[in-house]
XYZ file of C-alpha atoms in Angstrom:
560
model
C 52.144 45.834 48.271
C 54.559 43.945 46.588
C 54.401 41.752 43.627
C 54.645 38.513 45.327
C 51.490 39.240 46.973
C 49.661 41.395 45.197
C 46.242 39.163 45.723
C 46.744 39.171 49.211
C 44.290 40.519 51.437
C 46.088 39.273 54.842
C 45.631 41.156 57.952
C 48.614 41.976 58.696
C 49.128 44.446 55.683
C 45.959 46.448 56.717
C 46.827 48.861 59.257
C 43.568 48.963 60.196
C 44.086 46.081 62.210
C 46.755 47.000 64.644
C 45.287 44.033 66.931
C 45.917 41.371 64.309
C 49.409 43.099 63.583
C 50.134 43.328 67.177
C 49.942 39.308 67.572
C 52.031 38.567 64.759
C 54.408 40.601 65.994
C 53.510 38.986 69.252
C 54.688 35.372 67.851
C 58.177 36.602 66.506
C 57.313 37.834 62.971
C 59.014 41.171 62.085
C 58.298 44.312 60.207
C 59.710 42.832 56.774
C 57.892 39.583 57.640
C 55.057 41.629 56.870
C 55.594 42.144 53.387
C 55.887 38.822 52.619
C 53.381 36.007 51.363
C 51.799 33.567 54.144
C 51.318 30.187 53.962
C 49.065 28.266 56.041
C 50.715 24.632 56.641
C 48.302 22.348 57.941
C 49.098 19.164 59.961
C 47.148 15.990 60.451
C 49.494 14.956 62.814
C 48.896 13.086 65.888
C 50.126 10.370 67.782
C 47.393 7.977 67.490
C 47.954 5.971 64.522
C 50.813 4.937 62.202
C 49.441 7.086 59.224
C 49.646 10.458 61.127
C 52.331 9.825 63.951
C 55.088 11.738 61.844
C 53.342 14.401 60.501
C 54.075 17.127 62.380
C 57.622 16.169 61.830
C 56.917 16.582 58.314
C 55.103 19.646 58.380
C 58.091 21.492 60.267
C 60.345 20.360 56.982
C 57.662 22.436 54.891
C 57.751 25.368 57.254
C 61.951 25.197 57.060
C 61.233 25.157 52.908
C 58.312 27.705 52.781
C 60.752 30.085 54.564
C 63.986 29.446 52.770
C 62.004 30.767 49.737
C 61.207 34.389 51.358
C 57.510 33.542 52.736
C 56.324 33.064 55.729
C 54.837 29.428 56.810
C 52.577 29.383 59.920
C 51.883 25.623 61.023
C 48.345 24.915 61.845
C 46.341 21.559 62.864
C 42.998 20.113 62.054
C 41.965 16.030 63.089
C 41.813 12.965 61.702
C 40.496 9.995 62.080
C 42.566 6.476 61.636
C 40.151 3.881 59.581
C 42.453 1.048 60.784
C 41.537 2.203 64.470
C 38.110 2.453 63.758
C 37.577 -0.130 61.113
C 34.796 -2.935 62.811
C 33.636 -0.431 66.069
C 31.337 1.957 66.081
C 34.123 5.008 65.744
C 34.119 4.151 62.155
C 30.529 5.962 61.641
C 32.843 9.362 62.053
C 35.423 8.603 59.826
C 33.539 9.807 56.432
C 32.095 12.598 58.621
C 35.678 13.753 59.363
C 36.426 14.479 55.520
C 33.926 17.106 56.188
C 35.342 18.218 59.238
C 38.715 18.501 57.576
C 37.109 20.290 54.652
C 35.328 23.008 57.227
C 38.569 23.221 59.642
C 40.714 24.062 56.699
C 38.556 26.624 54.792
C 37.518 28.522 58.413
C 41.040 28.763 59.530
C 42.552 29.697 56.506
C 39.603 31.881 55.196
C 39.754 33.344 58.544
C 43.392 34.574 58.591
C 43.144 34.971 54.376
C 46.641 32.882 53.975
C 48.019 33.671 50.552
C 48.399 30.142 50.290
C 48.207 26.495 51.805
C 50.636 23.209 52.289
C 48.403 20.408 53.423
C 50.172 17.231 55.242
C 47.689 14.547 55.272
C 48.488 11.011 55.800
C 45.109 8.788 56.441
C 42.302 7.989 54.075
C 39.728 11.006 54.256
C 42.904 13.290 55.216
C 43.161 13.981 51.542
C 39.713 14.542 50.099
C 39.136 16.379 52.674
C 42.204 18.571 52.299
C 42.202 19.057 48.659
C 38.028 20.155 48.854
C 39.195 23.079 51.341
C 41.804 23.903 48.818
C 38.700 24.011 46.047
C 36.423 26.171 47.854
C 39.405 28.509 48.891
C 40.802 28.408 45.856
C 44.241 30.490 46.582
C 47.874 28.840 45.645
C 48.029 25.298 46.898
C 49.686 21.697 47.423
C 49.425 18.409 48.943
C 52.093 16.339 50.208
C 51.119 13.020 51.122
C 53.005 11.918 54.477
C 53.798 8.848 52.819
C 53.664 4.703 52.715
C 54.571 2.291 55.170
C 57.420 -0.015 55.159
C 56.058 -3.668 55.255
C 55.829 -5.953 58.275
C 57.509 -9.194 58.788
C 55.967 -12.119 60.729
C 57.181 -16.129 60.480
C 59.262 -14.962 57.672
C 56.106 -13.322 55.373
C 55.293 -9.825 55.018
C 52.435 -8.204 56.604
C 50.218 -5.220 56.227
C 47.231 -3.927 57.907
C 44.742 -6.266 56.379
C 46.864 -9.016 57.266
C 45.343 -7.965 60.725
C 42.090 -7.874 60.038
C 42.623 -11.617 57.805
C 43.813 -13.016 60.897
C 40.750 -12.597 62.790
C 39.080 -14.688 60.031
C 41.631 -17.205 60.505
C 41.453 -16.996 64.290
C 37.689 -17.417 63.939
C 37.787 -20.514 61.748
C 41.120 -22.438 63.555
C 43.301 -22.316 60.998
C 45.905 -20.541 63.392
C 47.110 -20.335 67.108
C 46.596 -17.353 69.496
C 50.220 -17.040 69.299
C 50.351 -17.238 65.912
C 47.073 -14.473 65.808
C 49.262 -12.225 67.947
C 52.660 -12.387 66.247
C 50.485 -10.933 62.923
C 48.989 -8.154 65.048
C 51.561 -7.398 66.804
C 53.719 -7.111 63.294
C 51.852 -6.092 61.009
C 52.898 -1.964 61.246
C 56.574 -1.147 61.752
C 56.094 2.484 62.355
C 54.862 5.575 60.423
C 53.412 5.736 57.160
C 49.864 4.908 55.312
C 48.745 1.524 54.647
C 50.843 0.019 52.387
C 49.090 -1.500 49.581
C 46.887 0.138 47.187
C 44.151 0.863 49.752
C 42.576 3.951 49.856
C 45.186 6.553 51.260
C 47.680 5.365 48.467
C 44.658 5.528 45.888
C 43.840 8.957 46.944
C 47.799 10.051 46.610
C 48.241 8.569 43.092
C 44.957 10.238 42.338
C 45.690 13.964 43.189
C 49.042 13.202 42.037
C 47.343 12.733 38.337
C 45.029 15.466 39.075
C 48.360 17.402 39.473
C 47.686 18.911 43.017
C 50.870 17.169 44.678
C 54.152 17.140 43.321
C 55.547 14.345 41.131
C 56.378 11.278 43.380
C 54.307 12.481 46.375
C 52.673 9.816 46.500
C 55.047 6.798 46.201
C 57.692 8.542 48.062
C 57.702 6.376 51.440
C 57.070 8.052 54.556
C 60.433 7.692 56.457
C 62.597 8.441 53.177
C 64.535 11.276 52.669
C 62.759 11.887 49.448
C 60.089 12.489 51.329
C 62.084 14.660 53.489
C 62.933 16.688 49.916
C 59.265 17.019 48.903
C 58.279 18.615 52.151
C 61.385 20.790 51.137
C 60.710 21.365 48.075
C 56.919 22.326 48.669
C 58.003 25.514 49.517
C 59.915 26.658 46.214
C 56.474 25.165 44.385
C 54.313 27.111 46.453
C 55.889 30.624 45.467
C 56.247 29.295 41.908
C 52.195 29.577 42.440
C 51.549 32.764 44.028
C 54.175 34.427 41.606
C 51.882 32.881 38.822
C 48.849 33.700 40.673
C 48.203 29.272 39.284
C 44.604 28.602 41.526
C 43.677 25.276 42.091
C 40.466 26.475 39.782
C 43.607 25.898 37.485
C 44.776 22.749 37.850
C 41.424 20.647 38.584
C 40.066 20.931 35.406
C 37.446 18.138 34.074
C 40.792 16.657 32.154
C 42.707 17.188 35.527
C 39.966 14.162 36.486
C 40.004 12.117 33.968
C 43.603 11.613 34.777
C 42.876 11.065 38.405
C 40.275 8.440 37.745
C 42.204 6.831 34.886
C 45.285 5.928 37.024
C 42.684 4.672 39.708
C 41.984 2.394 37.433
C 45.102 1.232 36.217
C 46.275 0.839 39.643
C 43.570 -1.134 40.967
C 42.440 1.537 43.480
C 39.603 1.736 46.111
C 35.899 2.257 45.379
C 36.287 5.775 47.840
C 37.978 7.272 45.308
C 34.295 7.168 43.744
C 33.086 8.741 46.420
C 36.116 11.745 47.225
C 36.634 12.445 43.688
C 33.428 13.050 43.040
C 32.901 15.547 46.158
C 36.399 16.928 45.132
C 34.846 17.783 41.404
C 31.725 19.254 43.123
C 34.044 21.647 44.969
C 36.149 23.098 42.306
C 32.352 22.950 39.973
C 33.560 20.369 38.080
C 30.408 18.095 36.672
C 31.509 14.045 37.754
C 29.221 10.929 38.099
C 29.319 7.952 38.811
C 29.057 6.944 34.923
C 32.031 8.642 34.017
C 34.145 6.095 36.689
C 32.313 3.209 34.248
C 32.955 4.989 31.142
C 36.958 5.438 31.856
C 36.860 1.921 33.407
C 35.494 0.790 30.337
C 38.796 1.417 28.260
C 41.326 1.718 30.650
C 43.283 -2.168 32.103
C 44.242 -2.714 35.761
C 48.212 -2.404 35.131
C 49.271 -2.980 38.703
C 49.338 -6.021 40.988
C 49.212 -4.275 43.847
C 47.565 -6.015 47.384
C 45.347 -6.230 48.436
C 44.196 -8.638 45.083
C 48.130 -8.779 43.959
C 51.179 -9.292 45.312
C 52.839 -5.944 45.747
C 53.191 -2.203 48.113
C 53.428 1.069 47.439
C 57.423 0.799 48.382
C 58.102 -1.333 45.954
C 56.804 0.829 43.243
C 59.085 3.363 44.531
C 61.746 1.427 44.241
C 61.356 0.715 40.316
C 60.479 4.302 39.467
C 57.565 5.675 41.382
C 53.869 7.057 40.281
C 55.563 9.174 37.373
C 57.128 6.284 35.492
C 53.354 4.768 35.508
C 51.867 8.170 34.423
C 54.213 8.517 31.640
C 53.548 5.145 30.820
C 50.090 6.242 30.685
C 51.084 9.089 28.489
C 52.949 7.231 25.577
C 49.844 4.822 25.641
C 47.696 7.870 24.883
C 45.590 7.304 28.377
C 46.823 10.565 30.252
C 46.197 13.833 29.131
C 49.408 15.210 29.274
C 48.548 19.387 28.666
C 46.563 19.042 32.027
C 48.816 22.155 34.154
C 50.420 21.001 37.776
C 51.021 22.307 40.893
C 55.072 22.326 39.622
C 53.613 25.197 37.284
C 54.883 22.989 34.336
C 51.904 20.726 32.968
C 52.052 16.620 33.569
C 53.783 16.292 30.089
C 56.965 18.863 30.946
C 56.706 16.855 34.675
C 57.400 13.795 32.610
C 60.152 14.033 30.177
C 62.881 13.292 31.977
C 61.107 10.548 33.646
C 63.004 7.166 33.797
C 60.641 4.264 31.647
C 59.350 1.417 33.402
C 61.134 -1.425 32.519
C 59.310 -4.575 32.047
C 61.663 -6.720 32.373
C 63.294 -5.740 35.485
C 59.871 -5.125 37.447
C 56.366 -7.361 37.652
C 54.620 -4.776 39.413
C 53.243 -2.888 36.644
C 52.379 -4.764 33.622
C 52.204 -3.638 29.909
C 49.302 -2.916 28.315
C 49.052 -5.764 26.113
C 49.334 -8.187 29.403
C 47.390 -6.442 32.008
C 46.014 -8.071 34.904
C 42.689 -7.344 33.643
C 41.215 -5.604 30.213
C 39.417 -3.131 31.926
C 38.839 -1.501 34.783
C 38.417 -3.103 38.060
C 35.335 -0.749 39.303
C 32.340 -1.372 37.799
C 28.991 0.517 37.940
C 25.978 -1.286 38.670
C 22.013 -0.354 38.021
C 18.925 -2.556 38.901
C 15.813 -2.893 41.568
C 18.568 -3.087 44.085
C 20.079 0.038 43.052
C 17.966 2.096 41.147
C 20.831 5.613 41.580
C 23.715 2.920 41.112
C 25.933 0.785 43.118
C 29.764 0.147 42.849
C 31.556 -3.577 42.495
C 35.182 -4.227 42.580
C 35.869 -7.132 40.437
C 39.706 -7.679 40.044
C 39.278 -10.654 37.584
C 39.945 -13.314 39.860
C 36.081 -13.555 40.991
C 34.239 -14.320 37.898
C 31.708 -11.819 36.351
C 28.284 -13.703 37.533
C 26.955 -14.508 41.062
C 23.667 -15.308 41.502
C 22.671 -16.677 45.468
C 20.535 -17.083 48.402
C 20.498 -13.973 50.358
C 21.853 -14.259 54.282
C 20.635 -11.047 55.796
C 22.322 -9.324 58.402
C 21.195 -5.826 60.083
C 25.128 -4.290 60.507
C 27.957 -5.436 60.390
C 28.350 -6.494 63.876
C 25.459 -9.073 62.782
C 27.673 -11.021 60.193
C 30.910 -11.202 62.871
C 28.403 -13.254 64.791
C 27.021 -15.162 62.085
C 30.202 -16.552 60.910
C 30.982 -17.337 64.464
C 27.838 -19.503 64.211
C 28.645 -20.798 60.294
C 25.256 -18.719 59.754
C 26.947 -17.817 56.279
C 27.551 -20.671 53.827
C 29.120 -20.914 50.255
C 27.333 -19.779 47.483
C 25.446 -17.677 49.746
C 24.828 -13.576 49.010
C 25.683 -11.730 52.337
C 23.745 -8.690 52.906
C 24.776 -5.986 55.353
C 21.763 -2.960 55.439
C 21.662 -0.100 56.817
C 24.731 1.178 57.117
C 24.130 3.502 54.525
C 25.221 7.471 55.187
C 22.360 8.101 56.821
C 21.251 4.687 58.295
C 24.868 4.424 59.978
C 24.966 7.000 60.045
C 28.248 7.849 58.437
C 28.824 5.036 55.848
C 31.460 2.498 57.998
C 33.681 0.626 55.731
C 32.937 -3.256 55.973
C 36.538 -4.304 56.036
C 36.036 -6.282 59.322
C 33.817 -8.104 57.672
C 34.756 -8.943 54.297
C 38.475 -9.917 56.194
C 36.616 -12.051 58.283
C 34.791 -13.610 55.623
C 38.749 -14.059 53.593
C 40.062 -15.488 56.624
C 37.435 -17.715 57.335
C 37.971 -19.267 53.656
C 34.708 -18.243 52.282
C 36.435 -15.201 49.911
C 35.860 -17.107 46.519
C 32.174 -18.580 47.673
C 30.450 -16.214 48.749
C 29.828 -12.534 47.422
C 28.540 -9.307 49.632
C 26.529 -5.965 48.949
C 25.537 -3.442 51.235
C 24.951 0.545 51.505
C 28.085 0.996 53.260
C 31.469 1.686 51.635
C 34.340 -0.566 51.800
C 38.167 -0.075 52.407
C 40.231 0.094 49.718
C 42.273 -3.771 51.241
C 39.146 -5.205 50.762
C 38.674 -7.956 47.931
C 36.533 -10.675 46.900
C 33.230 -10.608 44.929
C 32.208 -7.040 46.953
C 29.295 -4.350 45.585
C 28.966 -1.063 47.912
C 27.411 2.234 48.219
C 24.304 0.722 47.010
C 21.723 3.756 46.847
C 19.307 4.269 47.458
C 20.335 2.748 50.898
C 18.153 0.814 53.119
C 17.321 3.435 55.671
C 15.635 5.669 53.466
C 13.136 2.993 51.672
C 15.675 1.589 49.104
C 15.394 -2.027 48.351
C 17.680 -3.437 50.149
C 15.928 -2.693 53.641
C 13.209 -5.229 52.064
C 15.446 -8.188 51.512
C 15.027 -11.492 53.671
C 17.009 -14.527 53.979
C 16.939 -17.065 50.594
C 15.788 -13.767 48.210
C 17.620 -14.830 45.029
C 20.211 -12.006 44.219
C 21.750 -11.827 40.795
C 24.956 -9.798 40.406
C 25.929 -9.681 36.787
C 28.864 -7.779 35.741
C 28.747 -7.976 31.844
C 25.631 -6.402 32.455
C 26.151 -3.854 34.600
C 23.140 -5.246 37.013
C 22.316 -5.903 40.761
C 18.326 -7.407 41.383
C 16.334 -9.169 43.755
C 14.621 -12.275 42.034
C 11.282 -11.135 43.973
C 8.445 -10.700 42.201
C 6.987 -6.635 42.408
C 3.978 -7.638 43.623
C 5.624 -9.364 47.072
C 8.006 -6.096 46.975
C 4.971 -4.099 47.048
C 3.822 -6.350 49.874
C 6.626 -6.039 51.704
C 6.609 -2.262 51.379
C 2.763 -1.484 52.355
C 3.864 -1.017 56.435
C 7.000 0.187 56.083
C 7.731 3.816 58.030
C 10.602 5.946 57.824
C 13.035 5.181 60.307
C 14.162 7.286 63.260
C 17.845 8.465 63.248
C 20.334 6.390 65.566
C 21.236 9.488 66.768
C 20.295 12.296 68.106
C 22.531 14.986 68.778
C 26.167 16.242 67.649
C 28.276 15.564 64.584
C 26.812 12.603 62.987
C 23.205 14.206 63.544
C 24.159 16.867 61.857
C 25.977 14.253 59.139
C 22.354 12.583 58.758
C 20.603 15.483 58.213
C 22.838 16.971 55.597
C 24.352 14.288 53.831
C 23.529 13.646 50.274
C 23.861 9.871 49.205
C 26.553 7.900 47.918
C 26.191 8.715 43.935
C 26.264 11.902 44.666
C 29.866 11.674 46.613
C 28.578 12.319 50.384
C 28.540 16.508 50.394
C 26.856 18.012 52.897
C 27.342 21.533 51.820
C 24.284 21.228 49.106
C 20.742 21.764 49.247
């Protein structure tokens, strides 16, 4: 066997299996292809949605690189499911469930065939979790390359993105613009391929494996259409032999520093509340220990940096164009934020990655700010505890919302329930909007509310009004939000208890989300209360409900 891949145990070098042997040769791989090292490239490409439409593209660039460097690359596919598609319709009830799917997919066909190692090309939001937990429970030679940002839209002379979309139907909603007007945004707001472009959740997710040094450097602010991109799907394949030769194991890189990393340059860039959620399940994976109260702890000392949308001003391109992810991290680094001894997928740790980094340079660039002028002191994601949310909630408070709202409750079983009631002017200022069960098991499947909380921006109630629910929100959603509230209403949490005009305090500086009801009308309200039956039935999200652990705990559902 030779030294490349001497922890192989791949089929094709048993001759015991002259079947599996006699396929390979069957697809065009030769006698010395045997001896080599395969590498098990695996797609999310499809045709259905911006994020994943180039893809495959991209994944035949690795293959072309994973070759040039004497190994053999063998392109396979698994789904995904597009969170702009689904965002506001029932289909988004699978799109948590599908990180899990990915997750199996990955770790069946690549456990099946025992590839020496494995090239993921994801490009939407659970693509990526769900990519880099198969990599964790495999645990053979592996990287990431993100497919990539979008380029902006342009509409009437302003840019667009895909929440500008979902805005619009606020603004539709309320009259503050035409039909034509509506459709010129849609029709706009996406160019062509790459993720969502501001620092939603598939950019979060990038920048956050980046730091947990599982992609290369730049991965994840390399735009999608570039040819750097086109050179890191190159590229992958040099890395990936670098990592069999060095027998480096993702058990290697993820370390509970590796995280830390991750999570702090979440925070700096003003990332989505899933990364709570993924990075969590990606910990559990690998057997790293994460909670929720370590996101509060690191958000505790660590300043948003970034004025990225959807709070700020600014894409994922536009970083690129000033120096990318690295020249953040190393930022990060000098300011003693990053641990820089953390190893990488380059087989160099995130301190070699960075020396030759170019600086940020304050002066020439307002997208990232310096430390002593941050957008805000500390960390956008906040932690909360109280009667509403006795295993935690999670708020993202950009600054610009205040730290206090306190409110009459306006109710709303679903989302669907709140499109309807600001059709009606059901929800007025100062009120606290309440969407219940749509929890992971009440949903079932956790559905982000960004349909809603756009509708509420558009409709100009953003700074009057503030919203909590069990479900999970996209990472372009802003305003005064709290999520993942658990223990969610379907299962007896508090929330499924809560009527219209309940007083609900939300205070920040102290951590704290409570009804103003008195525990002896909660324990009235409770006394005929019965456990739910499941909206479902049968198939995947049954089998979601029954396994699914709650939100604090990340949303496995490969634990007891």
């Amino acid at each position: 066997m030779n030294e490349l891949n001497k922890y192989s145990k791949t089929v094709t070098q048993d001759e015991t299996q002259p079947a599996a042997q006699a396929m390979l040769y069957g697809i065009g791989l030769t006698e010395n292809d045997f001896k080599k090292a395969q590498v098990g490239i695996c797609s999310m490409g499809y045709d259905g949605n911006t994020c994943n439409m180039h893809l495959n593209d991209l994944a035949k660039i690795v293959k072309q690189g994973v070759w040039q460097n004497d190994l053999v690359g063998l392109i396979f596919n698994t789904i995904g499911i597009s969170d702009g598609i689904s965002n506001g319709t029932d289909g988004m009830r699978y799109s948590l469930a599908s990180r899990e799917i990915i997750a199996d997919s990955i770790e069946a066909v690549v456990g099946g065939f025992y590839y020496d190692g494995i090239i993921a090309v994801p490009g939407c939001d659970k693509n990526m979790p769900g990519s880099i937990i198969a990599m964790a429970r495999l645990n053979r030679p592996s990287i990431m390359v993100y497919g990539g940002t979008i380029a902006p839209g342009c509409y009437d002379g302003k840019d667009l993105n895909i929440v500008s979309a979902f805005e619009a139907l606020g603004e539709k909603i309320s009259g503050k613009i035409s039909e034509e007007d509506f459709k010129g945004v849609i029709q706009n707001s996406c160019p062509g391929a790459g993720a969502c472009g501001g620092m939603y959740t598939a950019n979060t997710m990038a920048s956050a494996i980046e730091a947990l040094g599982m992609s290369l450097p730049f991965s994840s602010s390399n735009p999608a259409l570039s040819d750097d991109k086109k050179n890191e799907c190159v590229n992958a394949g040099k890395f990936i032999k670098i990592l069999l030769e060095k027998n480096i194991l993702p058990s290697d890189i993820m370390t509970r520093d590796a995280f830390e990393n991750a999570i702090t340059l979440v925070m700096a860039f003003g990332g989505s509340t899933n990364a709570v959620i993924h990075l969590i399940a990606m910990a559990k994976a690998i057997g790293v220990k994460i909670s929720i109260a370590d996101f509060q702890t690191i958000s505790d000392r660590v300043p948003v940096l970034a004025d990225f949308k959807p709070s700020g001003k600014y894409l994922m391109q536009d970083l690129h164009n000033v120096g990318g992810t690295p020249a953040v991290m190393k930022y990060l680094l000098q300011k003693g934020f990053l641990n820089g001894n953390c190893l990488t997928v380059t087989g160099k740790t995130i301190e070699e990655n960075l020396c030759d980094v170019k600086e940020l340079d304050f002066n020439a660039q307002k997208i990232i700010l310096p430390i002593e002028l941050p957008i805000k002191k500390t960390g956008h994601i906040q932690i909360l505890y109280g009667n509403l949310a006795d295993k935690g909630a999670v708020a993202k408070i950009s600054g610009k919302e205040g730290e206090k709202f306190t409110g009459p409750a306006r109710v709303f079983d679903g989302e669907q329930k709140l499109i309807e009631g600001i059709s009606v002017g059901r929800v007025k200022p100062g009120d606290v909007v309440v969407i219940k069960n749509e929890g992971p098991i009440g949903a079932p499947g956790m559905p982000e509310m960004l349909k809603p909380t756009s509708a509420i921006i558009g409709a100009g109630l953003g700074k009057s009004v503030a919203l909590i629910t069990d479900g999970r929100f996209s990472g372009g959603t802003h305003g005064f939000v709290v999520g993942h509230i658990t223990p969610e209403a379907h299962v007896g949490g508090l929330l499924a208890f809560v009527k219209d005009d309940d007083i609900i305090e939300i205070d920040i500086e102290k951590k704290s989300i409570n009804l103003k009801v008195s525990d002896e009308e909660i324990i009235k309200r409770k006394q005929n209360w019965n456990f739910p039956e499941l909206k479902v039935k049968k198939g995947v999200l049954f089998k979601y409900a029954l396994s699914v652990k709650d939100a604090s705990e990340g949303c496995t559902t490969d634990e007891k």
